[in-house]
Amino acid sequence: MAYVIGDECISCGACAAECPVEAISEGDGKYVIDADTCIECGACAGTCPVEAPQAE
Ligand code: SF4
Ligand code: SF4
């Protein structure tokens, strides 16, 4: 279980700056979360302007 960034992502980078374990990186067309690193803190979801990160 981890957070996953949906296609709504506009690649603003705000979530990557907030992630305490640096699980988020810029991907092809959107940012992506490394599921093995994510600790499900929810900080990315709280920061995102378009609610792209969702708990899966
Ligand atoms: Fe990082 Fe927390 Fe988002 Fe997981 S839920 S990607 S640990 S900010
Ligand atoms: Fe994408 Fe939201 Fe992260 Fe910005 S904060 S890079 S829109 S997931």
JSON list of N, CA and C and ligand atoms in Angstrom, two decimals:
[
{"chain": "A", "resi": 1, "resn": "MET", "atom": "N", "xyz": [0.84, -1.19, 0.00]},
{"chain": "A", "resi": 1, "resn": "MET", "atom": "CA", "xyz": [0.00, 0.00, 0.00]},
{"chain": "A", "resi": 1, "resn": "MET", "atom": "C", "xyz": [0.88, 1.25, 0.00]},
{"chain": "A", "resi": 2, "resn": "ALA", "atom": "N", "xyz": [0.47, 2.22, -0.79]},
{"chain": "A", "resi": 2, "resn": "ALA", "atom": "CA", "xyz": [1.21, 3.47, -0.87]},
{"chain": "A", "resi": 2, "resn": "ALA", "atom": "C", "xyz": [0.32, 4.50, -1.55]},
{"chain": "A", "resi": 3, "resn": "TYR", "atom": "N", "xyz": [0.78, 5.73, -1.57]},
{"chain": "A", "resi": 3, "resn": "TYR", "atom": "CA", "xyz": [0.06, 6.74, -2.32]},
{"chain": "A", "resi": 3, "resn": "TYR", "atom": "C", "xyz": [0.48, 6.64, -3.79]},
{"chain": "A", "resi": 4, "resn": "VAL", "atom": "N", "xyz": [-0.46, 6.96, -4.68]},
{"chain": "A", "resi": 4, "resn": "VAL", "atom": "CA", "xyz": [-0.19, 6.93, -6.11]},
{"chain": "A", "resi": 4, "resn": "VAL", "atom": "C", "xyz": [-0.65, 8.26, -6.71]},
{"chain": "A", "resi": 5, "resn": "ILE", "atom": "N", "xyz": [0.15, 8.82, -7.59]},
{"chain": "A", "resi": 5, "resn": "ILE", "atom": "CA", "xyz": [-0.18, 10.10, -8.24]},
{"chain": "A", "resi": 5, "resn": "ILE", "atom": "C", "xyz": [-0.93, 9.84, -9.54]},
{"chain": "A", "resi": 6, "resn": "GLY", "atom": "N", "xyz": [-2.11, 10.43, -9.66]},
{"chain": "A", "resi": 6, "resn": "GLY", "atom": "CA", "xyz": [-2.95, 10.24, -10.84]},
{"chain": "A", "resi": 6, "resn": "GLY", "atom": "C", "xyz": [-2.59, 11.17, -11.97]},
{"chain": "A", "resi": 7, "resn": "ASP", "atom": "N", "xyz": [-3.30, 11.01, -13.08]},
{"chain": "A", "resi": 7, "resn": "ASP", "atom": "CA", "xyz": [-3.03, 11.79, -14.29]},
{"chain": "A", "resi": 7, "resn": "ASP", "atom": "C", "xyz": [-3.39, 13.28, -14.14]},
{"chain": "A", "resi": 8, "resn": "GLU", "atom": "N", "xyz": [-4.05, 13.63, -13.03]},
{"chain": "A", "resi": 8, "resn": "GLU", "atom": "CA", "xyz": [-4.37, 15.04, -12.79]},
{"chain": "A", "resi": 8, "resn": "GLU", "atom": "C", "xyz": [-3.11, 15.87, -12.56]},
{"chain": "A", "resi": 9, "resn": "CYS", "atom": "N", "xyz": [-2.01, 15.21, -12.19]},
{"chain": "A", "resi": 9, "resn": "CYS", "atom": "CA", "xyz": [-0.76, 15.89, -11.85]},
{"chain": "A", "resi": 9, "resn": "CYS", "atom": "C", "xyz": [-0.33, 16.88, -12.93]},
{"chain": "A", "resi": 10, "resn": "ILE", "atom": "N", "xyz": [0.00, 18.10, -12.47]},
{"chain": "A", "resi": 10, "resn": "ILE", "atom": "CA", "xyz": [0.46, 19.14, -13.40]},
{"chain": "A", "resi": 10, "resn": "ILE", "atom": "C", "xyz": [1.97, 19.39, -13.24]},
{"chain": "A", "resi": 11, "resn": "SER", "atom": "N", "xyz": [2.65, 18.44, -12.58]},
{"chain": "A", "resi": 11, "resn": "SER", "atom": "CA", "xyz": [4.11, 18.50, -12.42]},
{"chain": "A", "resi": 11, "resn": "SER", "atom": "C", "xyz": [4.61, 19.80, -11.79]},
{"chain": "A", "resi": 12, "resn": "CYS", "atom": "N", "xyz": [3.89, 20.25, -10.74]},
{"chain": "A", "resi": 12, "resn": "CYS", "atom": "CA", "xyz": [4.31, 21.49, -10.09]},
{"chain": "A", "resi": 12, "resn": "CYS", "atom": "C", "xyz": [5.49, 21.26, -9.14]},
{"chain": "A", "resi": 13, "resn": "GLY", "atom": "N", "xyz": [5.63, 20.01, -8.66]},
{"chain": "A", "resi": 13, "resn": "GLY", "atom": "CA", "xyz": [6.76, 19.69, -7.80]},
{"chain": "A", "resi": 13, "resn": "GLY", "atom": "C", "xyz": [6.54, 19.94, -6.32]},
{"chain": "A", "resi": 14, "resn": "ALA", "atom": "N", "xyz": [5.40, 20.48, -5.94]},
{"chain": "A", "resi": 14, "resn": "ALA", "atom": "CA", "xyz": [5.15, 20.82, -4.53]},
{"chain": "A", "resi": 14, "resn": "ALA", "atom": "C", "xyz": [5.21, 19.60, -3.63]},
{"chain": "A", "resi": 15, "resn": "CYS", "atom": "N", "xyz": [4.68, 18.50, -4.07]},
{"chain": "A", "resi": 15, "resn": "CYS", "atom": "CA", "xyz": [4.64, 17.29, -3.24]},
{"chain": "A", "resi": 15, "resn": "CYS", "atom": "C", "xyz": [6.04, 16.74, -2.97]},
{"chain": "A", "resi": 16, "resn": "ALA", "atom": "N", "xyz": [6.89, 16.78, -3.97]},
{"chain": "A", "resi": 16, "resn": "ALA", "atom": "CA", "xyz": [8.24, 16.25, -3.82]},
{"chain": "A", "resi": 16, "resn": "ALA", "atom": "C", "xyz": [8.99, 17.00, -2.72]},
{"chain": "A", "resi": 17, "resn": "ALA", "atom": "N", "xyz": [8.74, 18.29, -2.62]},
{"chain": "A", "resi": 17, "resn": "ALA", "atom": "CA", "xyz": [9.41, 19.11, -1.61]},
{"chain": "A", "resi": 17, "resn": "ALA", "atom": "C", "xyz": [8.92, 18.79, -0.21]},
{"chain": "A", "resi": 18, "resn": "GLU", "atom": "N", "xyz": [7.69, 18.29, -0.09]},
{"chain": "A", "resi": 18, "resn": "GLU", "atom": "CA", "xyz": [7.09, 18.01, 1.22]},
{"chain": "A", "resi": 18, "resn": "GLU", "atom": "C", "xyz": [7.32, 16.58, 1.70]},
{"chain": "A", "resi": 19, "resn": "CYS", "atom": "N", "xyz": [7.62, 15.67, 0.82]},
{"chain": "A", "resi": 19, "resn": "CYS", "atom": "CA", "xyz": [7.74, 14.26, 1.22]},
{"chain": "A", "resi": 19, "resn": "CYS", "atom": "C", "xyz": [8.92, 14.06, 2.17]},
{"chain": "A", "resi": 20, "resn": "PRO", "atom": "N", "xyz": [8.67, 13.52, 3.38]},
{"chain": "A", "resi": 20, "resn": "PRO", "atom": "CA", "xyz": [9.74, 13.37, 4.38]},
{"chain": "A", "resi": 20, "resn": "PRO", "atom": "C", "xyz": [10.76, 12.28, 4.05]},
{"chain": "A", "resi": 21, "resn": "VAL", "atom": "N", "xyz": [10.40, 11.39, 3.13]},
{"chain": "A", "resi": 21, "resn": "VAL", "atom": "CA", "xyz": [11.32, 10.29, 2.81]},
{"chain": "A", "resi": 21, "resn": "VAL", "atom": "C", "xyz": [11.81, 10.34, 1.36]},
{"chain": "A", "resi": 22, "resn": "GLU", "atom": "N", "xyz": [11.56, 11.48, 0.70]},
{"chain": "A", "resi": 22, "resn": "GLU", "atom": "CA", "xyz": [11.99, 11.70, -0.68]},
{"chain": "A", "resi": 22, "resn": "GLU", "atom": "C", "xyz": [11.57, 10.56, -1.62]},
{"chain": "A", "resi": 23, "resn": "ALA", "atom": "N", "xyz": [10.30, 10.17, -1.49]},
{"chain": "A", "resi": 23, "resn": "ALA", "atom": "CA", "xyz": [9.78, 9.07, -2.32]},
{"chain": "A", "resi": 23, "resn": "ALA", "atom": "C", "xyz": [9.27, 9.56, -3.67]},
{"chain": "A", "resi": 24, "resn": "ILE", "atom": "N", "xyz": [9.16, 10.88, -3.85]},
{"chain": "A", "resi": 24, "resn": "ILE", "atom": "CA", "xyz": [8.54, 11.43, -5.05]},
{"chain": "A", "resi": 24, "resn": "ILE", "atom": "C", "xyz": [9.59, 12.02, -6.00]},
{"chain": "A", "resi": 25, "resn": "SER", "atom": "N", "xyz": [9.48, 11.65, -7.27]},
{"chain": "A", "resi": 25, "resn": "SER", "atom": "CA", "xyz": [10.41, 12.19, -8.27]},
{"chain": "A", "resi": 25, "resn": "SER", "atom": "C", "xyz": [9.64, 12.52, -9.55]},
{"chain": "A", "resi": 26, "resn": "GLU", "atom": "N", "xyz": [10.26, 13.33, -10.39]},
{"chain": "A", "resi": 26, "resn": "GLU", "atom": "CA", "xyz": [9.61, 13.73, -11.63]},
{"chain": "A", "resi": 26, "resn": "GLU", "atom": "C", "xyz": [9.66, 12.59, -12.63]},
{"chain": "A", "resi": 27, "resn": "GLY", "atom": "N", "xyz": [8.48, 12.25, -13.17]},
{"chain": "A", "resi": 27, "resn": "GLY", "atom": "CA", "xyz": [8.41, 11.18, -14.15]},
{"chain": "A", "resi": 27, "resn": "GLY", "atom": "C", "xyz": [8.05, 11.71, -15.53]},
{"chain": "A", "resi": 28, "resn": "ASP", "atom": "N", "xyz": [7.59, 10.84, -16.38]},
{"chain": "A", "resi": 28, "resn": "ASP", "atom": "CA", "xyz": [7.26, 11.22, -17.74]},
{"chain": "A", "resi": 28, "resn": "ASP", "atom": "C", "xyz": [5.84, 11.80, -17.79]},
{"chain": "A", "resi": 29, "resn": "GLY", "atom": "N", "xyz": [5.75, 13.12, -17.76]},
{"chain": "A", "resi": 29, "resn": "GLY", "atom": "CA", "xyz": [4.45, 13.78, -17.83]},
{"chain": "A", "resi": 29, "resn": "GLY", "atom": "C", "xyz": [3.77, 14.00, -16.50]},
{"chain": "A", "resi": 30, "resn": "LYS", "atom": "N", "xyz": [4.26, 13.37, -15.45]},
{"chain": "A", "resi": 30, "resn": "LYS", "atom": "CA", "xyz": [3.72, 13.59, -14.10]},
{"chain": "A", "resi": 30, "resn": "LYS", "atom": "C", "xyz": [4.75, 13.13, -13.08]},
{"chain": "A", "resi": 31, "resn": "TYR", "atom": "N", "xyz": [4.53, 13.49, -11.82]},
{"chain": "A", "resi": 31, "resn": "TYR", "atom": "CA", "xyz": [5.42, 13.02, -10.76]},
{"chain": "A", "resi": 31, "resn": "TYR", "atom": "C", "xyz": [5.00, 11.62, -10.34]},
{"chain": "A", "resi": 32, "resn": "VAL", "atom": "N", "xyz": [5.95, 10.87, -9.83]},
{"chain": "A", "resi": 32, "resn": "VAL", "atom": "CA", "xyz": [5.68, 9.48, -9.44]},
{"chain": "A", "resi": 32, "resn": "VAL", "atom": "C", "xyz": [6.18, 9.21, -8.01]},
{"chain": "A", "resi": 33, "resn": "ILE", "atom": "N", "xyz": [5.51, 8.29, -7.33]},
{"chain": "A", "resi": 33, "resn": "ILE", "atom": "CA", "xyz": [5.86, 7.91, -5.97]},
{"chain": "A", "resi": 33, "resn": "ILE", "atom": "C", "xyz": [6.45, 6.50, -5.98]},
{"chain": "A", "resi": 34, "resn": "ASP", "atom": "N", "xyz": [7.60, 6.36, -5.31]},
{"chain": "A", "resi": 34, "resn": "ASP", "atom": "CA", "xyz": [8.21, 5.04, -5.16]},
{"chain": "A", "resi": 34, "resn": "ASP", "atom": "C", "xyz": [7.45, 4.31, -4.04]},
{"chain": "A", "resi": 35, "resn": "ALA", "atom": "N", "xyz": [6.67, 3.31, -4.41]},
{"chain": "A", "resi": 35, "resn": "ALA", "atom": "CA", "xyz": [5.80, 2.61, -3.46]},
{"chain": "A", "resi": 35, "resn": "ALA", "atom": "C", "xyz": [6.58, 1.96, -2.32]},
{"chain": "A", "resi": 36, "resn": "ASP", "atom": "N", "xyz": [7.80, 1.55, -2.58]},
{"chain": "A", "resi": 36, "resn": "ASP", "atom": "CA", "xyz": [8.59, 0.88, -1.56]},
{"chain": "A", "resi": 36, "resn": "ASP", "atom": "C", "xyz": [9.14, 1.86, -0.52]},
{"chain": "A", "resi": 37, "resn": "THR", "atom": "N", "xyz": [9.20, 3.14, -0.89]},
{"chain": "A", "resi": 37, "resn": "THR", "atom": "CA", "xyz": [9.75, 4.15, 0.01]},
{"chain": "A", "resi": 37, "resn": "THR", "atom": "C", "xyz": [8.65, 4.89, 0.77]},
{"chain": "A", "resi": 38, "resn": "CYS", "atom": "N", "xyz": [7.49, 5.07, 0.15]},
{"chain": "A", "resi": 38, "resn": "CYS", "atom": "CA", "xyz": [6.37, 5.82, 0.74]},
{"chain": "A", "resi": 38, "resn": "CYS", "atom": "C", "xyz": [5.94, 5.23, 2.08]},
{"chain": "A", "resi": 39, "resn": "ILE", "atom": "N", "xyz": [5.78, 6.12, 3.09]},
{"chain": "A", "resi": 39, "resn": "ILE", "atom": "CA", "xyz": [5.34, 5.68, 4.42]},
{"chain": "A", "resi": 39, "resn": "ILE", "atom": "C", "xyz": [3.88, 6.08, 4.67]},
{"chain": "A", "resi": 40, "resn": "GLU", "atom": "N", "xyz": [3.19, 6.51, 3.60]},
{"chain": "A", "resi": 40, "resn": "GLU", "atom": "CA", "xyz": [1.76, 6.84, 3.67]},
{"chain": "A", "resi": 40, "resn": "GLU", "atom": "C", "xyz": [1.44, 7.93, 4.69]},
{"chain": "A", "resi": 41, "resn": "CYS", "atom": "N", "xyz": [2.27, 8.95, 4.75]},
{"chain": "A", "resi": 41, "resn": "CYS", "atom": "CA", "xyz": [2.04, 10.03, 5.71]},
{"chain": "A", "resi": 41, "resn": "CYS", "atom": "C", "xyz": [0.94, 10.99, 5.24]},
{"chain": "A", "resi": 42, "resn": "GLY", "atom": "N", "xyz": [0.71, 11.03, 3.93]},
{"chain": "A", "resi": 42, "resn": "GLY", "atom": "CA", "xyz": [-0.35, 11.89, 3.40]},
{"chain": "A", "resi": 42, "resn": "GLY", "atom": "C", "xyz": [0.04, 13.32, 3.12]},
{"chain": "A", "resi": 43, "resn": "ALA", "atom": "N", "xyz": [1.29, 13.68, 3.37]},
{"chain": "A", "resi": 43, "resn": "ALA", "atom": "CA", "xyz": [1.74, 15.06, 3.16]},
{"chain": "A", "resi": 43, "resn": "ALA", "atom": "C", "xyz": [1.59, 15.50, 1.70]},
{"chain": "A", "resi": 44, "resn": "CYS", "atom": "N", "xyz": [1.86, 14.60, 0.78]},
{"chain": "A", "resi": 44, "resn": "CYS", "atom": "CA", "xyz": [1.75, 14.95, -0.64]},
{"chain": "A", "resi": 44, "resn": "CYS", "atom": "C", "xyz": [0.31, 15.28, -1.01]},
{"chain": "A", "resi": 45, "resn": "ALA", "atom": "N", "xyz": [-0.62, 14.49, -0.50]},
{"chain": "A", "resi": 45, "resn": "ALA", "atom": "CA", "xyz": [-2.04, 14.72, -0.81]},
{"chain": "A", "resi": 45, "resn": "ALA", "atom": "C", "xyz": [-2.50, 16.06, -0.24]},
{"chain": "A", "resi": 46, "resn": "GLY", "atom": "N", "xyz": [-1.97, 16.41, 0.93]},
{"chain": "A", "resi": 46, "resn": "GLY", "atom": "CA", "xyz": [-2.36, 17.66, 1.56]},
{"chain": "A", "resi": 46, "resn": "GLY", "atom": "C", "xyz": [-1.77, 18.88, 0.88]},
{"chain": "A", "resi": 47, "resn": "THR", "atom": "N", "xyz": [-0.70, 18.69, 0.14]},
{"chain": "A", "resi": 47, "resn": "THR", "atom": "CA", "xyz": [0.00, 19.79, -0.53]},
{"chain": "A", "resi": 47, "resn": "THR", "atom": "C", "xyz": [-0.45, 20.00, -1.97]},
{"chain": "A", "resi": 48, "resn": "CYS", "atom": "N", "xyz": [-0.86, 18.95, -2.62]},
{"chain": "A", "resi": 48, "resn": "CYS", "atom": "CA", "xyz": [-1.18, 19.01, -4.05]},
{"chain": "A", "resi": 48, "resn": "CYS", "atom": "C", "xyz": [-2.37, 19.91, -4.37]},
{"chain": "A", "resi": 49, "resn": "PRO", "atom": "N", "xyz": [-2.21, 20.83, -5.34]},
{"chain": "A", "resi": 49, "resn": "PRO", "atom": "CA", "xyz": [-3.30, 21.74, -5.71]},
{"chain": "A", "resi": 49, "resn": "PRO", "atom": "C", "xyz": [-4.41, 21.07, -6.52]},
{"chain": "A", "resi": 50, "resn": "VAL", "atom": "N", "xyz": [-4.15, 19.89, -7.05]},
{"chain": "A", "resi": 50, "resn": "VAL", "atom": "CA", "xyz": [-5.18, 19.22, -7.87]},
{"chain": "A", "resi": 50, "resn": "VAL", "atom": "C", "xyz": [-5.58, 17.84, -7.32]},
{"chain": "A", "resi": 51, "resn": "GLU", "atom": "N", "xyz": [-5.19, 17.57, -6.07]},
{"chain": "A", "resi": 51, "resn": "GLU", "atom": "CA", "xyz": [-5.55, 16.32, -5.40]},
{"chain": "A", "resi": 51, "resn": "GLU", "atom": "C", "xyz": [-5.17, 15.07, -6.21]},
{"chain": "A", "resi": 52, "resn": "ALA", "atom": "N", "xyz": [-3.99, 15.13, -6.82]},
{"chain": "A", "resi": 52, "resn": "ALA", "atom": "CA", "xyz": [-3.55, 13.99, -7.63]},
{"chain": "A", "resi": 52, "resn": "ALA", "atom": "C", "xyz": [-3.09, 12.78, -6.81]},
{"chain": "A", "resi": 53, "resn": "PRO", "atom": "N", "xyz": [-2.41, 12.98, -5.66]},
{"chain": "A", "resi": 53, "resn": "PRO", "atom": "CA", "xyz": [-1.97, 11.80, -4.89]},
{"chain": "A", "resi": 53, "resn": "PRO", "atom": "C", "xyz": [-3.16, 11.19, -4.14]},
{"chain": "A", "resi": 54, "resn": "GLN", "atom": "N", "xyz": [-3.37, 9.90, -4.32]},
{"chain": "A", "resi": 54, "resn": "GLN", "atom": "CA", "xyz": [-4.47, 9.21, -3.65]},
{"chain": "A", "resi": 54, "resn": "GLN", "atom": "C", "xyz": [-3.92, 7.95, -2.98]},
{"chain": "A", "resi": 55, "resn": "ALA", "atom": "N", "xyz": [-4.49, 7.61, -1.83]},
{"chain": "A", "resi": 55, "resn": "ALA", "atom": "CA", "xyz": [-4.11, 6.37, -1.15]},
{"chain": "A", "resi": 55, "resn": "ALA", "atom": "C", "xyz": [-4.72, 5.21, -1.92]},
{"chain": "A", "resi": 56, "resn": "GLU", "atom": "N", "xyz": [-3.90, 4.23, -2.26]},
{"chain": "A", "resi": 56, "resn": "GLU", "atom": "CA", "xyz": [-4.40, 3.06, -3.02]},
{"chain": "A", "resi": 56, "resn": "GLU", "atom": "C", "xyz": [-4.58, 1.89, -2.10]},
{"chain": "B", "resi": 1, "resn": "SF4", "atom": "FE1", "xyz": [5.89, 10.89, 0.61]},
{"chain": "B", "resi": 1, "resn": "SF4", "atom": "FE2", "xyz": [4.05, 10.82, 2.52]},
{"chain": "B", "resi": 1, "resn": "SF4", "atom": "FE3", "xyz": [3.31, 11.19, -0.01]},
{"chain": "B", "resi": 1, "resn": "SF4", "atom": "FE4", "xyz": [4.23, 8.81, 0.74]},
{"chain": "B", "resi": 1, "resn": "SF4", "atom": "S1", "xyz": [2.32, 9.80, 1.47]},
{"chain": "B", "resi": 1, "resn": "SF4", "atom": "S2", "xyz": [4.83, 9.91, -1.11]},
{"chain": "B", "resi": 1, "resn": "SF4", "atom": "S3", "xyz": [5.77, 9.38, 2.27]},
{"chain": "B", "resi": 1, "resn": "SF4", "atom": "S4", "xyz": [4.55, 12.61, 1.23]},
{"chain": "B", "resi": 2, "resn": "SF4", "atom": "FE1", "xyz": [1.75, 16.68, -9.31]},
{"chain": "B", "resi": 2, "resn": "SF4", "atom": "FE2", "xyz": [0.26, 17.42, -7.21]},
{"chain": "B", "resi": 2, "resn": "SF4", "atom": "FE3", "xyz": [2.79, 16.68, -6.88]},
{"chain": "B", "resi": 2, "resn": "SF4", "atom": "FE4", "xyz": [2.24, 19.00, -8.07]},
{"chain": "B", "resi": 2, "resn": "SF4", "atom": "S1", "xyz": [1.81, 18.47, -5.92]},
{"chain": "B", "resi": 2, "resn": "SF4", "atom": "S2", "xyz": [3.78, 17.48, -8.75]},
{"chain": "B", "resi": 2, "resn": "SF4", "atom": "S3", "xyz": [0.37, 18.46, -9.22]},
{"chain": "B", "resi": 2, "resn": "SF4", "atom": "S4", "xyz": [1.12, 15.38, -7.59]}
]
